[in-house]
Each structure stands twice: as structure tokens, then as C-alpha cells.
GROMACS .gro file of C-alpha atoms in nm:
model
  272
    1MET     CA    1   8.730  24.512  14.242
    2VAL     CA    2   9.059  24.530  14.481
    3PHE     CA    3   8.935  24.185  14.621
    4THR     CA    4   8.949  24.019  14.320
    5TYR     CA    5   9.292  24.137  14.212
    6TRP     CA    6   9.455  24.114  14.496
    7LEU     CA    7   9.308  23.678  14.523
    8HIS     CA    8   9.432  23.654  14.163
    9GLN     CA    9   9.756  23.769  14.270
   10CYS     CA   10   9.733  23.598  14.557
   11LEU     CA   11   9.730  23.284  14.312
   12ARG     CA   12   9.980  23.333  14.075
   13THR     CA   13  10.218  23.378  14.370
   14ARG     CA   14  10.169  23.115  14.538
   15GLY     CA   15  10.189  22.923  14.183
   16LYS     CA   16   9.865  22.775  14.243
   17GLU     CA   17   9.797  22.532  13.902
   18PHE     CA   18   9.474  22.591  13.783
   19SER     CA   19   9.325  22.627  13.478
   20PRO     CA   20   9.254  22.917  13.331
   21PRO     CA   21   8.872  22.880  13.372
   22ALA     CA   22   8.928  22.670  13.682
   23GLU     CA   23   9.085  22.973  13.823
   24PHE     CA   24   8.784  23.249  13.675
   25PHE     CA   25   8.500  23.070  13.830
   26PHE     CA   26   8.695  22.987  14.180
   27ILE     CA   27   8.750  23.391  14.205
   28PHE     CA   28   8.392  23.466  14.056
   29PHE     CA   29   8.216  23.260  14.290
   30ILE     CA   30   8.460  23.324  14.636
   31VAL     CA   31   8.348  23.706  14.539
   32LEU     CA   32   7.982  23.637  14.550
   33PHE     CA   33   7.985  23.379  14.874
   34LEU     CA   34   8.131  23.711  14.987
   35GLY     CA   35   7.938  23.911  14.887
   36ILE     CA   36   7.625  23.694  15.045
   37THR     CA   37   7.768  23.635  15.388
   38VAL     CA   38   7.797  24.059  15.363
   39GLU     CA   39   7.484  24.128  15.311
   40VAL     CA   40   7.366  23.856  15.568
   41LEU     CA   41   7.533  23.956  15.850
   42GLN     CA   42   7.449  24.315  15.835
   43THR     CA   43   7.081  24.169  15.931
   44LEU     CA   44   7.215  24.115  16.316
   45GLY     CA   45   7.179  24.356  16.540
   46SER     CA   46   7.123  24.628  16.316
   47SER     CA   47   6.725  24.746  16.092
   48ARG     CA   48   6.919  24.697  15.758
   49SER     CA   49   6.801  24.506  15.556
   50PRO     CA   50   6.992  24.227  15.255
   51ASP     CA   51   6.994  24.441  14.899
   52MET     CA   52   7.092  24.197  14.587
   53GLY     CA   53   7.176  24.496  14.419
   54ASP     CA   54   7.494  24.513  14.660
   55VAL     CA   55   7.565  24.103  14.587
   56VAL     CA   56   7.525  24.234  14.129
   57ARG     CA   57   7.802  24.537  14.220
   58ASN     CA   58   7.959  24.282  14.380
   59GLN     CA   59   8.065  24.106  14.095
   60LEU     CA   60   8.051  24.388  13.847
   61GLY     CA   61   8.363  24.496  14.020
   62CYS     CA   62   8.499  24.175  14.037
   63LEU     CA   63   8.384  24.063  13.616
   64LEU     CA   64   8.588  24.400  13.616
   65VAL     CA   65   8.965  24.366  13.722
   66TYR     CA   66   8.928  23.951  13.575
   67SER     CA   67   8.826  24.127  13.237
   68PHE     CA   68   9.185  24.341  13.231
   69ILE     CA   69   9.409  24.091  13.405
   70ALA     CA   70   9.348  23.828  13.192
   71ARG     CA   71   9.525  23.709  12.924
   72THR     CA   72   9.498  23.322  12.911
   73GLY     CA   73   9.194  23.092  12.870
   74ILE     CA   74   8.833  23.250  12.770
   75LEU     CA   75   8.991  23.589  12.761
   76ALA     CA   76   9.270  23.465  12.572
   77ARG     CA   77   9.156  23.612  12.206
   78TYR     CA   78   9.195  24.007  12.186
   79TRP     CA   79   8.839  24.061  12.042
   80LEU     CA   80   8.695  23.855  12.258
   81ARG     CA   81   8.881  24.077  12.564
   82ILE     CA   82   8.712  24.413  12.499
   83CYS     CA   83   8.444  24.238  12.352
   84VAL     CA   84   8.324  24.157  12.761
   85ARG     CA   85   8.501  24.449  12.815
   86PHE     CA   86   8.285  24.661  12.671
   87GLY     CA   87   8.004  24.504  12.858
   88VAL     CA   88   8.102  24.540  13.219
   89VAL     CA   89   8.189  24.865  13.162
   90SER     CA   90   7.797  24.988  13.020
   91ALA     CA   91   7.662  24.740  13.317
   92ILE     CA   92   7.824  24.962  13.544
   93LEU     CA   93   7.755  25.258  13.401
   94ILE     CA   94   7.396  25.119  13.426
   95ALA     CA   95   7.495  25.050  13.785
   96VAL     CA   96   7.602  25.383  13.900
   97TRP     CA   97   7.313  25.615  13.775
   98PRO     CA   98   7.142  25.542  14.015
   99LEU     CA   99   7.395  25.753  14.239
  100THR     CA  100   7.448  25.999  13.997
  101ARG     CA  101   7.166  26.093  13.975
  102ALA     CA  102   7.081  26.122  14.372
  103LEU     CA  103   7.484  26.253  14.472
  104ILE     CA  104   7.304  26.546  14.105
  105ASP     CA  105   6.963  26.559  14.251
  106GLU     CA  106   7.123  26.604  14.682
  107TYR     CA  107   7.312  26.929  14.581
  108LEU     CA  108   7.069  27.057  14.362
  109ALA     CA  109   6.859  27.039  14.649
  110ARG     CA  110   7.091  27.197  14.879
  111GLN     CA  111   7.140  27.503  14.589
  112GLN     CA  112   6.713  27.502  14.661
  113PHE     CA  113   6.726  27.513  15.013
  114PRO     CA  114   6.452  27.587  15.160
  115VAL     CA  115   6.202  27.496  14.908
  116LEU     CA  116   6.196  27.104  14.934
  117ALA     CA  117   6.011  27.014  14.628
  118ASP     CA  118   5.894  27.236  14.343
  119PHE     CA  119   5.926  27.015  14.115
  120GLU     CA  120   6.131  27.211  13.839
  121THR     CA  121   6.513  26.992  13.835
  122PRO     CA  122   6.466  26.684  13.655
  123PHE     CA  123   6.490  26.455  13.968
  124GLU     CA  124   6.314  26.560  14.226
  125ARG     CA  125   6.051  26.289  14.226
  126TYR     CA  126   6.319  26.041  14.326
  127ARG     CA  127   6.361  26.263  14.697
  128TRP     CA  128   6.050  26.088  14.737
  129ASN     CA  129   5.891  25.710  14.820
  130HIS     CA  130   5.693  25.599  14.591
  131SER     CA  131   5.780  25.760  14.332
  132ASP     CA  132   5.646  25.526  14.076
  133GLN     CA  133   5.292  25.692  14.198
  134LEU     CA  134   5.462  26.032  14.098
  135GLN     CA  135   5.464  26.183  13.747
  136THR     CA  136   5.612  26.564  13.687
  137GLY     CA  137   5.428  26.778  13.455
  138SER     CA  138   5.325  27.097  13.319
  139ASP     CA  139   4.938  27.074  13.280
  140ILE     CA  140   4.842  27.114  13.682
  141VAL     CA  141   5.062  27.375  13.837
  142ARG     CA  142   5.047  27.626  14.097
  143HIS     CA  143   5.362  27.763  14.140
  144GLY     CA  144   5.694  27.834  13.850
  145HIS     CA  145   5.617  27.583  13.524
  146ARG     CA  146   5.608  27.230  13.676
  147ALA     CA  147   5.409  27.020  13.991
  148ALA     CA  148   5.371  26.680  14.059
  149ARG     CA  149   5.131  26.435  13.974
  150VAL     CA  150   5.019  26.156  14.286
  151GLN     CA  151   4.804  25.856  14.176
  152LEU     CA  152   4.632  25.759  14.501
  153SER     CA  153   4.504  25.419  14.516
  154THR     CA  154   4.246  25.222  14.727
  155ASN     CA  155   4.520  25.055  14.985
  156GLN     CA  156   4.412  25.194  15.323
  157TYR     CA  157   4.771  25.428  15.354
  158SER     CA  158   4.785  25.590  15.017
  159GLY     CA  159   5.057  25.845  14.930
  160VAL     CA  160   5.427  25.964  14.921
  161ALA     CA  161   5.659  26.113  15.170
  162LEU     CA  162   5.978  26.305  15.155
  163PHE     CA  163   6.222  26.120  15.243
  164TYR     CA  164   6.611  26.291  15.058
  165PHE     CA  165   6.635  26.686  15.161
  166PRO     CA  166   6.838  26.893  15.361
  167HIS     CA  167   6.718  26.789  15.710
  168ASP     CA  168   6.795  27.071  15.934
  169TRP     CA  169   6.473  27.285  15.965
  170ARG     CA  170   6.639  27.525  16.297
  171GLY     CA  171   6.517  27.866  16.201
  172PHE     CA  172   6.246  27.844  15.989
  173GLN     CA  173   5.852  27.842  16.118
  174THR     CA  174   5.674  27.713  15.859
  175LEU     CA  175   5.647  27.475  15.613
  176HIS     CA  176   5.438  27.589  15.323
  177PHE     CA  177   5.317  27.271  15.027
  178SER     CA  178   5.039  27.312  14.815
  179VAL     CA  179   4.817  27.074  14.658
  180TYR     CA  180   4.541  27.014  14.403
  181ASN     CA  181   4.178  26.858  14.382
  182PRO     CA  182   4.057  26.831  14.033
  183LYS     CA  183   3.734  26.688  14.200
  184LYS     CA  184   3.445  26.847  14.359
  185THR     CA  185   3.444  26.662  14.671
  186PRO     CA  186   3.637  26.738  14.886
  187LEU     CA  187   3.916  26.503  14.985
  188MET     CA  188   4.023  26.445  15.363
  189LEU     CA  189   4.457  26.448  15.320
  190ASN     CA  190   4.698  26.341  15.638
  191ALA     CA  191   4.999  26.547  15.676
  192ARG     CA  192   5.270  26.363  15.888
  193ILE     CA  193   5.643  26.486  16.037
  194HIS     CA  194   5.935  26.273  16.199
  195ASP     CA  195   6.279  26.327  16.404
  196VAL     CA  196   6.561  26.114  16.300
  197HIS     CA  197   6.438  25.919  16.656
  198HIS     CA  198   6.091  25.839  16.583
  199LYS     CA  199   6.270  25.495  16.499
  200LYS     CA  200   6.376  25.451  16.872
  201HIS     CA  201   6.017  25.511  16.977
  202GLY     CA  202   5.889  25.290  16.822
  203LEU     CA  203   5.674  25.464  16.568
  204GLU     CA  204   5.433  25.529  16.812
  205TYR     CA  205   5.172  25.721  16.584
  206SER     CA  206   5.199  26.019  16.869
  207ASP     CA  207   5.577  26.067  16.884
  208ARG     CA  208   5.536  26.241  16.519
  209TYR     CA  209   5.343  26.529  16.408
  210ASN     CA  210   5.004  26.459  16.209
  211GLN     CA  211   4.763  26.699  16.058
  212GLY     CA  212   4.412  26.611  15.860
  213PHE     CA  213   4.317  26.890  15.597
  214ASP     CA  214   4.030  26.911  15.389
  215ILE     CA  215   4.151  26.965  15.061
  216GLU     CA  216   3.854  27.170  14.854
  217SER     CA  217   3.833  27.110  14.447
  218GLY     CA  218   4.083  27.371  14.275
  219TRP     CA  219   4.446  27.437  14.436
  220ASN     CA  220   4.452  27.450  14.838
  221ASP     CA  221   4.751  27.602  14.957
  222LEU     CA  222   4.883  27.498  15.297
  223VAL     CA  223   5.089  27.642  15.631
  224ILE     CA  224   5.235  27.386  15.893
  225PRO     CA  225   5.368  27.614  16.187
  226LEU     CA  226   5.692  27.455  16.274
  227ASP     CA  227   5.617  27.515  16.648
  228LYS     CA  228   5.346  27.291  16.624
  229VAL     CA  229   5.575  26.989  16.482
  230ALA     CA  230   5.811  27.076  16.777
  231ALA     CA  231   5.593  27.003  17.026
  232ALA     CA  232   5.393  26.736  16.873
  233PRO     CA  233   5.585  26.443  17.012
  234LYS     CA  234   5.448  26.292  17.324
  235GLY     CA  235   5.691  26.363  17.634
  236ARG     CA  236   5.983  26.504  17.374
  237THR     CA  237   6.058  26.766  17.147
  238MET     CA  238   6.083  26.721  16.799
  239ASP     CA  239   6.458  26.805  16.704
  240MET     CA  240   6.424  27.014  16.464
  241GLN     CA  241   6.827  26.999  16.316
  242HIS     CA  242   6.753  26.640  16.176
  243ILE     CA  243   6.389  26.592  16.057
  244GLU     CA  244   6.387  26.273  15.876
  245GLY     CA  245   6.046  26.219  15.709
  246PHE     CA  246   5.775  26.403  15.593
  247GLY     CA  247   5.478  26.225  15.418
  248LEU     CA  248   5.125  26.335  15.243
  249PHE     CA  249   4.860  25.986  15.268
  250VAL     CA  250   4.488  25.937  15.228
  251ILE     CA  251   4.311  25.643  15.388
  252GLN     CA  252   4.123  25.421  15.225
  253GLN     CA  253   3.924  25.585  14.952
  254PRO     CA  254   3.649  25.408  14.794
  255CYS     CA  255   3.832  25.490  14.436
  256ALA     CA  256   4.151  25.602  14.325
  257GLN     CA  257   4.213  25.949  14.318
  258VAL     CA  258   4.442  26.161  14.128
  259ILE     CA  259   4.588  26.517  14.357
  260TYR     CA  260   4.900  26.767  14.223
  261LEU     CA  261   5.130  26.877  14.492
  262ASP     CA  262   5.351  27.203  14.424
  263ASN     CA  263   5.558  27.415  14.560
  264VAL     CA  264   5.667  27.256  14.897
  265TYR     CA  265   5.938  27.541  15.088
  266LEU     CA  266   6.001  27.657  15.356
  267GLY     CA  267   5.974  28.015  15.577
  268PRO     CA  268   5.905  28.232  15.783
  269SER     CA  269   5.613  28.284  15.991
  270PRO     CA  270   5.239  28.396  15.802
  271GLY     CA  271   5.266  28.752  15.780
  272LYS     CA  272   5.623  28.869  15.752
   0.00000   0.00000   0.00000
């Protein structure tokens, strides 16, 4: 937005003679070129990857400014300017909705802590990756009024992982979560926990906490001692101030299956 306004003013101040359509397309494609360049440069020497969504948002910012400053050419007619402004503002509101949703849920997550996920608030499933495999409902619940239905596939690894949560787990002794198995046969469910330094150690299996649980039919209330989590990485101590992820997954199941997840929270040691 700022760059579009600045470039538009520069062209007018320096007396560059562009027709209104030519001026618009010149600015639009300059913004597009710079946006794509920035995304490509992010891949050099970092773990970030290009995001076309950022490029689209750049162009929306360009269109927003131009729809308000243009008075001639393709936007000379008042009714056309109003329609374009309405369309651009509507597109921007749609584009910023994920950010708005994330900010609301981050506030709620901090209010709920040490509860990490209880699925009682509207946006909790977006704290998890593969959120499309996770739906909240009230039919099978361990605590409160809602729980998460997790769809597991026949892929080699299938599950969900919690990534958006308060990361400082110091001062807590246990991680609790409840899993419901609707089938009569047990299911082997794997849990993993890693900290912010895990990538620096090559994402090695031995550099994180790993544990398998036999999930019996019905509800299973599971507990992970956090002292074992801290001691899990080989050759170092887990950074409990900067826990980055908690995942639950199965390994190459013969058929697709559903489990239910509820009441994920940090707590004191058992019996306290």
C-alpha cells in the first residue's frame, strides 16, 4: 500500500506522462515483480519457502490505494470507483480473516493455559496442523461439551500435531490428554514432543521425545511425565521453555480409522 502510494506520487511529481491505464498497469506490475522477488529471496540461506498468498496480499494493497487515489481513466466514473473499492475492501477482509482468527485464538489460548486444547472455543482446531483431518463435535466427549474427531488414513504416518500454543512448559510436571478408540481392537498411537532446537539437530528421532500408547476401546486418559520429556534428546536436555510441537500419529494402518481427542493440558505430577 505504502509503496503504491509513493510510486504514484513520484510519477505525478516528476511529470511522467503515462495514460491512466498505462500508469495503473505500470504500478501494478512493479509491485507484482517486487513481491515475487521478495518471496524468492526468502528461500536463500533460510528455511522459509515462497508464499503466493503474500504476493496476492501485496496486490490487494496496491489495488486498495489505487482505487482511492485514481480519479481519471478507467476509474473516472464515480459508480465504478465505488464498485471497485467495495470489491477490493471485501477481498482484503477475506484475506485478513485467517490472521484475525489466529489473533483471537492466541488470546484465548493464553487465557486457557495450562489447558492446551479442550475444543470448547470456536477456532481451537486451527492450533493443529492437518486441521482438515480434525473436526469438533459434541457426540463423544471426555471433558466439557466438545471434543475433536481425528480422521486417520492409511498413509505411512497419519495424525495431527499441536503447533500453536504457549511454549513455556517450565513449572509443570505432566502432560495429560484423553483419546477415545471407537473400535473394539486396541490401536497403537505414537506421541512425540520436540523443542525449538530440534531442526538444528537434523530432526533426528533420537533428538525428541517419543512414546507409544496402546489405546484400548473407549476413553483412555494418558499422562506423559515432563521430566522424561526433558531427558529424551540424546546428548542434550530438552528446552522446556521453548517447546515447539506435540504430535499424535499412527503408522501405516491397514484401514482408515477415527479417534477422538479431548482435554489436552499441563498439570502437576500424579497424586498432587
